[in-house]
Amino acid sequence: MAQTEISTTQQEEVIRLQPSRGWTALNLPEVWRYRELVYFLIWRDIKVRYKQTALGAAWAIIQPFFTMVVFTIFFGKLAGVPSDGVPYPIFSYTGLLPWGLFAKALSDAGRSMVANRSMITKVYFPRLVIPIASVLSGLVDFAIGSVVLIGMIIYYNHIPIPSAQITPTAAIITLPFFILLALITALGVGLWLSALNVKYRDINYVIPFLTQFWLFITPIAYPSSIVPEQWRWLYALNPMTGVVEGFRWALLGVETAPGLMLAVSSTVSILTLISGMFYFRRMERTFADIV
Amino acid sequence: MSKQNLKVIKLDKVGVRYRIPSERISSFKEYSIRWIQRKVTHRDFWALQDVNLSVNRGETLGLIGHNGAGKSTMLKLIARVFRPTAGRVVVAGKVAPLLEFGAGFHPELTGRENIYLNGALMGFSRQEMEEKFKGIVDFAELWDFIDVPLRTYSSGMGARLGFAVATDVEPDILLIDEVLSVGDESFQRKSSARMQEFRDQGATTMLVSHNMDIVIKMCDRTAWLDHGQIKAVGKTSEVVQAYLQSQIE
């Protein structure tokens, strides 16, 4: 019947809009068709991010670097926190680097829908594009921060104290997997927060609290080996545990691969992403009215 | 079936409801307390109610009515910004919405960058936009300002850029909300000419305006919306006449 009601040519896309209630399909192919927009939004974020700042992109180094210095002095030296036999500065920096990626992606994605409201209320495009772009744009800061890490690895590789030397092993090829895991986790949580933020502006206050809280339950200032063996699986319910331990294993060659923890962390991370996507899609149709 | 009767937009018993909380509840705590107390009350507001309308291929349909009658809601519905609460909307073809200027514009980006960003928003690839780029800037007459941030543009310049981008993507359906009233005399002439060109090429246009001269000049048919419902639809001169008559009374 619809064919006789409406005239189309072969190339034209026909869109049928009907009321939708409850859960809807994710429609990921449509998001893929709009990948060019993801690219542009990332690029826009990066271009605008350090505008009118005196130090510009140096901020991407300053933040993790000085946090590392403070951690090294207070946790490493004064409190004597163990660091799995690795020099404390590089131990904490390998945790802070993926943490920075995660924390930034989380807070940017959480605020992204409200921040882009002028686009949402005026133009149609798959809304998932917005939080995806905010998460991915954090990769640039991550890449800049990595320069310091590479410098530290080279330094610890050449110092004359054999016990403190760091030599990356073949495990380094698994690093992209851990970066991906951090991004998936951030996107999953970011989707929940961004959809909730449209309705409840409380989320603006939740985000700083959540990231601070989350920092302490992630093995950044301390190794996860201080958590009693029988509680490690519970500890690994925090997906960032798997990410940080994975980073240390891949880059510093500490102990063995974090097998069980990684399995638990990855599962939680993927479940967060899937549930986040469905919740986001469910809330999506109300965004234009209330954002 | 004659060409005139081919429909490209069809609204079938369409309703759009906004839920306006009786009091603004903007925090989760407040919401929870009220939910427990069963005091989450909404006032329903039907921006559109039981609307049946179809638009034929190649025609220009005017939408007139008071502020808040549902004109912009109807365009946003067809542009997929809103979803219908009831009924069904069918749209065939590529839609270019010109709802408000600066929809996808970012003030810190240059004119050039904004053109590409807008292209991406409408689902065009970079290569496609590269081909269109020269024509867009030519039409907007903004070569001198194309590489400065948009925040330095005057509102007229922004309007020119917005119109040029939206109309250069060869849409099948163009949605225009009150935008022909921005820009200076010469730009208005230019944009009218382009819309005429569009119509000649067989594109369909929906135009919201409070300026009856523009409606009479541009539109083949006109729909008069009143409190979310269609009061009259038909030949432009008759509908406009009836609308103006009702305002005098």
XYZ file of C-alpha atoms in Angstrom:
540
model
C 0.000 0.000 0.000
C 2.720 2.414 0.932
C 4.128 2.157 -2.560
C 0.990 3.578 -4.093
C 0.668 6.294 -1.498
C 4.028 7.817 -1.980
C 6.087 8.407 -5.065
C 9.739 7.591 -5.109
C 12.524 7.151 -7.529
C 14.968 4.316 -7.176
C 17.670 6.266 -5.378
C 15.468 7.980 -2.857
C 15.409 6.921 0.718
C 11.926 6.634 2.182
C 11.626 7.419 5.859
C 8.652 6.290 7.899
C 8.255 7.880 11.278
C 5.989 6.333 13.798
C 5.621 6.615 17.527
C 8.097 4.409 19.307
C 7.877 3.252 22.841
C 10.236 1.320 25.024
C 13.388 -0.198 23.633
C 14.390 0.366 20.044
C 16.968 -1.170 17.759
C 20.436 0.351 17.874
C 20.638 0.994 14.116
C 24.422 0.939 14.065
C 24.671 0.887 10.230
C 23.228 4.396 10.257
C 25.885 5.524 12.716
C 28.465 4.050 10.370
C 27.032 6.041 7.455
C 27.579 9.175 9.507
C 31.222 8.375 10.309
C 32.282 11.491 8.445
C 30.347 13.517 11.013
C 32.125 11.691 13.849
C 35.401 12.690 12.259
C 34.328 16.335 11.959
C 33.073 16.555 15.526
C 36.330 15.099 16.839
C 38.275 17.542 14.766
C 36.084 20.436 15.942
C 36.549 19.427 19.595
C 40.304 19.305 19.201
C 40.474 22.599 17.384
C 38.346 24.403 19.944
C 39.720 22.670 23.045
C 42.883 24.646 23.658
C 41.751 27.883 22.047
C 42.601 30.916 24.149
C 44.759 28.945 26.541
C 48.314 30.129 27.049
C 49.877 26.676 27.205
C 47.718 24.960 24.594
C 48.236 21.251 24.049
C 50.934 21.219 26.752
C 48.054 20.728 29.174
C 47.794 17.168 27.932
C 51.255 16.574 29.400
C 51.114 18.865 32.436
C 48.142 17.122 34.050
C 49.380 13.508 34.140
C 53.000 14.548 34.635
C 52.465 16.638 37.758
C 49.997 14.151 39.175
C 52.721 11.548 38.731
C 55.221 13.780 40.550
C 52.831 14.297 43.469
C 51.975 10.587 43.614
C 55.681 9.669 43.567
C 56.511 12.009 46.447
C 53.557 11.225 48.701
C 52.568 7.653 47.886
C 55.859 6.312 46.510
C 58.414 7.926 48.853
C 56.593 9.069 52.009
C 53.855 6.444 52.324
C 56.045 3.699 50.860
C 53.318 2.223 48.652
C 54.683 -0.823 46.768
C 54.926 -0.688 42.993
C 55.407 -4.308 41.854
C 59.184 -3.883 41.683
C 58.981 -1.135 39.093
C 60.279 2.409 39.768
C 57.340 4.287 41.245
C 57.278 7.224 38.776
C 56.817 5.008 35.729
C 54.505 2.704 37.672
C 52.107 5.536 38.444
C 52.430 7.177 35.040
C 51.422 3.990 33.192
C 48.285 4.066 35.343
C 47.648 7.800 35.002
C 47.884 7.791 31.225
C 44.950 5.441 30.490
C 43.151 6.927 33.481
C 43.378 10.392 31.929
C 41.948 9.026 28.680
C 39.095 7.392 30.552
C 38.287 10.286 32.889
C 38.296 12.851 30.128
C 36.236 10.697 27.776
C 33.756 9.993 30.548
C 33.211 13.603 31.530
C 33.171 14.915 27.944
C 30.718 12.264 26.807
C 28.552 12.822 29.876
C 28.188 16.497 29.065
C 28.142 16.088 25.292
C 24.399 15.975 24.656
C 23.703 19.133 26.617
C 26.746 20.863 25.139
C 25.541 20.131 21.600
C 21.932 21.000 22.191
C 21.813 23.581 19.407
C 22.531 20.852 16.883
C 20.199 18.304 18.444
C 17.160 20.553 18.428
C 17.645 21.646 14.843
C 19.074 18.890 12.699
C 18.551 15.174 12.449
C 21.511 12.804 12.646
C 22.033 9.654 14.688
C 22.542 11.046 18.196
C 24.991 8.311 19.127
C 27.491 10.169 16.969
C 27.896 12.875 19.632
C 29.100 10.825 22.629
C 31.179 8.604 20.329
C 32.984 11.662 18.981
C 33.593 13.083 22.465
C 35.137 9.828 23.650
C 37.384 9.480 20.612
C 38.582 13.080 20.717
C 40.355 12.258 23.995
C 42.751 10.041 22.048
C 44.687 13.113 20.960
C 45.512 14.118 24.537
C 46.364 10.502 25.192
C 48.804 10.450 22.292
C 50.452 13.656 23.521
C 50.721 12.251 27.051
C 52.264 9.062 25.665
C 55.318 11.014 24.563
C 56.278 11.427 28.224
C 55.798 7.720 28.812
C 58.047 6.806 25.887
C 60.645 9.204 27.299
C 60.386 7.536 30.700
C 60.731 4.051 29.212
C 63.858 5.105 27.318
C 65.258 6.683 30.474
C 64.612 3.627 32.676
C 65.984 1.401 29.945
C 69.363 3.117 30.058
C 69.978 3.944 33.689
C 72.883 2.013 35.175
C 70.860 0.424 38.012
C 69.886 -3.008 36.598
C 67.171 -3.642 39.185
C 65.249 -0.541 38.093
C 65.501 -1.139 34.349
C 62.417 -1.419 32.211
C 62.557 -3.394 28.998
C 59.285 -3.711 27.126
C 58.502 -7.217 25.971
C 56.503 -8.617 23.075
C 53.399 -8.049 25.228
C 53.469 -4.440 24.016
C 51.500 -5.456 20.918
C 48.459 -6.033 23.159
C 48.409 -2.342 24.120
C 45.783 -1.291 21.534
C 43.425 -3.812 23.093
C 43.704 -2.096 26.486
C 43.232 1.327 24.925
C 40.103 -0.022 23.244
C 38.888 -1.410 26.550
C 39.311 2.013 28.188
C 37.369 3.634 25.339
C 34.575 1.062 25.495
C 34.221 1.552 29.238
C 34.234 5.338 28.932
C 31.682 5.252 26.119
C 29.435 2.873 28.041
C 29.408 5.002 31.178
C 29.365 8.192 29.075
C 26.221 7.046 27.239
C 24.405 6.436 30.502
C 25.499 9.793 31.892
C 24.770 11.797 28.747
C 21.261 10.388 28.416
C 20.584 10.982 32.110
C 22.095 14.457 31.920
C 19.484 15.535 29.408
C 16.791 14.890 31.970
C 18.576 15.436 35.260
C 21.215 18.120 35.402
C 22.473 16.511 38.624
C 24.827 14.617 36.370
C 26.976 17.738 36.095
C 27.712 17.349 39.796
C 27.933 13.580 39.659
C 30.707 13.570 37.053
C 33.520 15.164 39.124
C 32.560 13.109 42.144
C 32.369 9.918 40.122
C 35.759 10.382 38.488
C 37.424 11.152 41.809
C 35.813 8.181 43.495
C 36.686 5.944 40.560
C 40.325 7.071 40.660
C 40.688 5.660 44.163
C 39.147 2.284 43.356
C 41.477 1.844 40.376
C 45.046 0.590 40.928
C 46.814 3.777 39.877
C 48.608 4.947 43.005
C 48.942 1.357 44.267
C 49.218 -2.082 42.628
C 46.222 -4.407 42.594
C 48.473 -7.010 44.229
C 47.770 -5.358 47.595
C 44.149 -6.474 47.260
C 43.736 -9.916 48.919
C 43.713 -12.728 46.345
C 40.163 -13.916 47.111
C 38.743 -10.427 46.551
C 40.487 -9.698 43.253
C 37.544 -10.791 41.104
C 35.331 -8.330 42.954
C 37.947 -5.647 42.561
C 38.066 -6.375 38.821
C 34.379 -5.530 38.442
C 35.794 -2.059 37.928
C 36.760 -2.314 34.237
C 39.530 0.235 34.687
C 41.339 -2.296 36.880
C 41.758 -4.512 33.845
C 42.842 -1.562 31.719
C 45.505 -0.277 34.118
C 46.842 -3.732 34.958
C 46.884 -4.500 31.252
C 48.861 -1.343 30.522
C 51.459 -2.240 33.147
C 51.713 -5.786 31.882
C 52.044 -4.697 28.248
C 54.524 -1.884 28.824
C 56.522 -2.748 31.918
C 56.431 -6.515 31.752
C 55.334 -6.899 35.369
C 54.446 -10.397 36.473
C 52.064 -12.403 34.341
C 49.132 -11.429 32.173
C 46.172 -10.287 34.313
C 44.002 -13.134 32.994
C 41.044 -13.499 35.365
C 40.871 -9.801 36.179
C 40.906 -8.976 32.503
C 38.096 -11.378 31.718
C 35.918 -9.898 34.472
C 36.791 -6.322 33.504
C 36.123 -6.871 29.792
C 32.771 -8.482 30.476
C 31.644 -5.628 32.718
C 32.895 -3.101 30.188
C 31.032 -4.634 27.260
C 27.836 -5.012 29.291
C 28.062 -1.341 30.254
C 28.462 -0.347 26.618
C 25.556 -2.447 25.364
C 23.199 -1.353 28.139
C 24.354 2.251 27.686
C 23.589 2.145 23.966
C 20.119 0.737 24.508
C 19.326 3.214 27.266
C 20.609 6.063 25.124
C 18.456 4.957 22.171
C 15.464 4.637 24.449
C 15.893 8.182 25.716
C 16.900 9.533 22.327
C 13.436 10.392 21.053
C 12.857 12.739 23.974
C 16.166 14.587 23.590
C 14.940 17.268 21.203
C 12.018 18.188 23.496
C 13.841 18.457 26.779
C 17.527 19.032 26.182
C -1.515 9.163 -12.198
C -0.450 12.644 -13.212
C 2.806 14.125 -12.051
C 1.056 16.641 -9.817
C -0.448 13.930 -7.694
C 2.733 12.164 -6.709
C 3.141 12.591 -2.984
C 6.543 12.924 -1.360
C 5.430 13.860 2.148
C 2.460 12.338 3.853
C 1.234 13.007 7.371
C -1.364 10.556 8.515
C -3.351 11.441 11.669
C -0.187 12.865 13.143
C 0.048 14.155 16.680
C 3.002 15.570 18.572
C 2.692 15.875 22.310
C 5.025 17.743 24.580
C 4.898 16.793 28.196
C 5.312 19.869 30.244
C 5.894 19.114 33.897
C 3.469 21.109 35.998
C 6.447 22.274 37.959
C 9.922 21.998 36.591
C 11.581 18.929 38.077
C 15.211 19.084 37.159
C 16.906 16.930 39.736
C 16.783 13.232 40.244
C 16.171 13.588 43.973
C 13.134 15.727 43.440
C 11.890 13.349 40.781
C 12.283 10.322 43.079
C 10.478 11.980 45.957
C 7.619 13.005 43.753
C 7.481 9.652 42.070
C 7.127 7.952 45.445
C 4.480 10.464 46.402
C 2.828 9.858 43.000
C 3.087 13.521 42.333
C 4.867 13.483 39.017
C 2.279 15.307 37.022
C 2.551 16.411 33.470
C 0.475 18.810 31.550
C 0.066 17.490 28.047
C 0.391 19.941 25.267
C -0.460 18.792 21.776
C 1.646 20.869 19.409
C 0.043 18.989 16.550
C -3.118 16.965 16.726
C -4.729 14.684 14.191
C -3.041 16.317 11.245
C -3.535 14.877 7.772
C -1.526 16.503 5.053
C 0.252 15.478 1.913
C 2.680 17.392 -0.206
C 3.130 16.644 -3.884
C 6.386 16.368 -5.682
C 7.613 19.696 -6.981
C 5.134 21.890 -5.208
C 5.789 24.677 -2.743
C 3.527 24.456 0.251
C 3.133 27.396 2.578
C 2.423 27.020 6.282
C 0.762 29.927 8.013
C -0.771 30.473 11.426
C -0.259 32.233 14.733
C 2.828 31.809 16.866
C 2.622 28.449 18.583
C 0.194 27.025 16.053
C 2.544 24.133 15.308
C 4.200 25.301 12.101
C 7.781 24.864 13.238
C 6.893 21.617 14.977
C 5.620 20.287 11.670
C 8.855 21.149 9.897
C 10.913 19.628 12.694
C 8.808 16.502 12.439
C 9.537 16.169 8.732
C 13.198 16.966 9.391
C 13.217 14.045 11.902
C 14.183 16.245 14.837
C 10.953 15.260 16.585
C 9.157 11.964 16.459
C 5.392 11.777 16.153
C 3.531 10.808 19.327
C 0.683 9.491 17.223
C 0.060 8.720 13.586
C 2.536 8.248 10.807
C 4.856 10.431 8.766
C 6.291 9.244 5.458
C 8.967 11.268 3.730
C 10.621 10.283 0.444
C 13.914 11.833 -0.530
C 16.741 13.879 0.873
C 15.576 16.591 3.233
C 17.500 19.827 3.704
C 16.187 21.616 6.770
C 16.682 25.340 6.956
C 15.031 25.706 10.306
C 17.212 28.226 12.000
C 20.460 29.692 10.905
C 23.520 28.379 12.545
C 21.964 25.002 13.333
C 25.167 23.085 12.868
C 27.503 26.039 12.964
C 30.240 26.488 15.491
C 31.336 30.076 16.237
C 35.005 29.207 16.748
C 35.361 27.457 13.395
C 35.930 29.331 10.161
C 33.355 29.643 7.411
C 35.201 27.007 5.403
C 35.243 24.534 8.285
C 31.590 25.162 9.034
C 30.653 24.364 5.444
C 32.294 20.968 5.769
C 30.785 20.362 9.201
C 27.321 21.143 7.859
C 27.874 18.863 4.906
C 28.773 16.050 7.304
C 25.651 16.791 9.342
C 23.589 16.210 6.230
C 25.431 12.991 5.528
C 27.771 14.146 2.761
C 31.337 12.960 2.421
C 34.275 15.319 2.281
C 34.835 14.663 -1.426
C 31.225 15.540 -2.195
C 31.545 18.747 -0.205
C 34.797 19.659 -1.924
C 32.933 19.642 -5.226
C 30.200 21.859 -3.826
C 32.456 24.186 -1.888
C 33.135 26.775 -4.595
C 29.485 27.093 -5.539
C 28.477 27.584 -1.909
C 30.976 30.368 -1.266
C 30.176 31.993 -4.602
C 26.503 32.096 -3.758
C 27.063 33.384 -0.220
C 29.601 35.934 -1.562
C 31.875 35.244 1.372
C 35.264 34.635 -0.225
C 36.792 37.462 1.820
C 35.661 35.964 5.114
C 35.845 32.260 4.438
C 38.890 31.667 6.660
C 37.918 33.726 9.689
C 35.931 32.348 12.656
C 32.189 32.471 12.300
C 31.808 34.509 15.488
C 33.157 37.513 13.574
C 30.369 37.258 10.967
C 27.403 39.592 10.969
C 24.019 37.891 11.274
C 23.374 38.593 7.607
C 26.604 36.867 6.619
C 25.732 33.863 8.747
C 22.318 33.731 7.129
C 23.832 33.817 3.662
C 26.201 30.996 4.491
C 23.402 28.894 6.002
C 21.136 29.349 3.021
C 23.934 28.662 0.567
C 24.939 25.414 2.295
C 21.406 24.104 2.734
C 20.401 24.784 -0.846
C 23.586 23.608 -2.502
C 23.243 20.023 -1.377
C 20.567 19.350 -4.003
C 17.828 18.293 -1.634
C 14.632 16.686 -2.828
C 12.767 18.462 -0.072
C 13.634 21.860 1.317
C 12.162 22.984 4.625
C 12.332 26.706 5.239
C 11.354 28.356 8.480
C 11.085 32.133 8.377
C 14.515 32.515 6.934
C 13.731 34.522 3.865
C 13.185 37.519 6.078
C 16.848 37.640 7.088
C 19.529 39.174 4.979
C 19.420 42.341 2.950
C 17.284 43.200 -0.047
C 19.687 41.800 -2.632
C 20.159 38.546 -0.767
C 16.431 38.110 -0.436
C 16.081 38.516 -4.177
C 18.858 36.043 -4.723
C 17.376 33.450 -2.399
C 13.933 33.797 -3.987
C 15.554 33.230 -7.358
C 17.263 30.107 -6.106
C 14.040 28.747 -4.684
C 12.409 29.324 -8.044
C 15.272 27.416 -9.634
C 14.621 24.595 -7.212
C 11.014 24.416 -8.055
C 11.876 24.283 -11.744
C 14.116 21.321 -11.055
C 11.247 19.499 -9.397
C 12.245 19.884 -5.733
C 9.543 20.124 -3.100
C 9.500 22.987 -0.638
C 7.691 23.646 2.611
C 7.806 27.223 3.713
C 6.801 28.715 7.049
C 6.297 32.439 6.989
C 4.407 35.262 8.606
C 4.979 37.393 5.564
C 1.881 36.904 3.421
C 3.486 38.606 0.417
C 6.189 35.933 0.348
C 3.623 33.158 0.810
C 1.444 34.445 -2.012
C 4.429 34.868 -4.275
C 6.107 31.522 -3.615
C 3.499 28.963 -2.650
C 1.272 26.837 -4.856
C -0.806 25.673 -1.944
C -1.000 26.781 1.657
C -2.012 25.130 4.901
C -3.318 27.184 7.799
C -2.489 25.753 11.179
C -4.392 26.764 14.261
C -3.727 25.332 17.717
C -2.038 22.286 16.276
C -4.759 21.494 13.795
C -5.216 22.211 10.157
C -7.921 24.797 9.753
C -7.728 25.082 6.012
C -5.594 23.804 3.181
C -5.830 24.673 -0.476
C -5.112 27.370 -3.005
C -2.797 29.958 -1.470
C -4.889 33.016 -2.299
C -8.018 31.536 -0.699
C -6.308 30.254 2.452
C -4.405 33.491 3.002
C -7.620 35.427 2.480
C -9.433 33.355 5.069
C -6.535 33.647 7.523
C -6.319 37.414 7.208
C -10.086 37.639 7.523
C -9.994 35.713 10.807
C -7.405 38.091 12.216
C -9.568 41.115 11.585
C -12.505 39.598 13.411
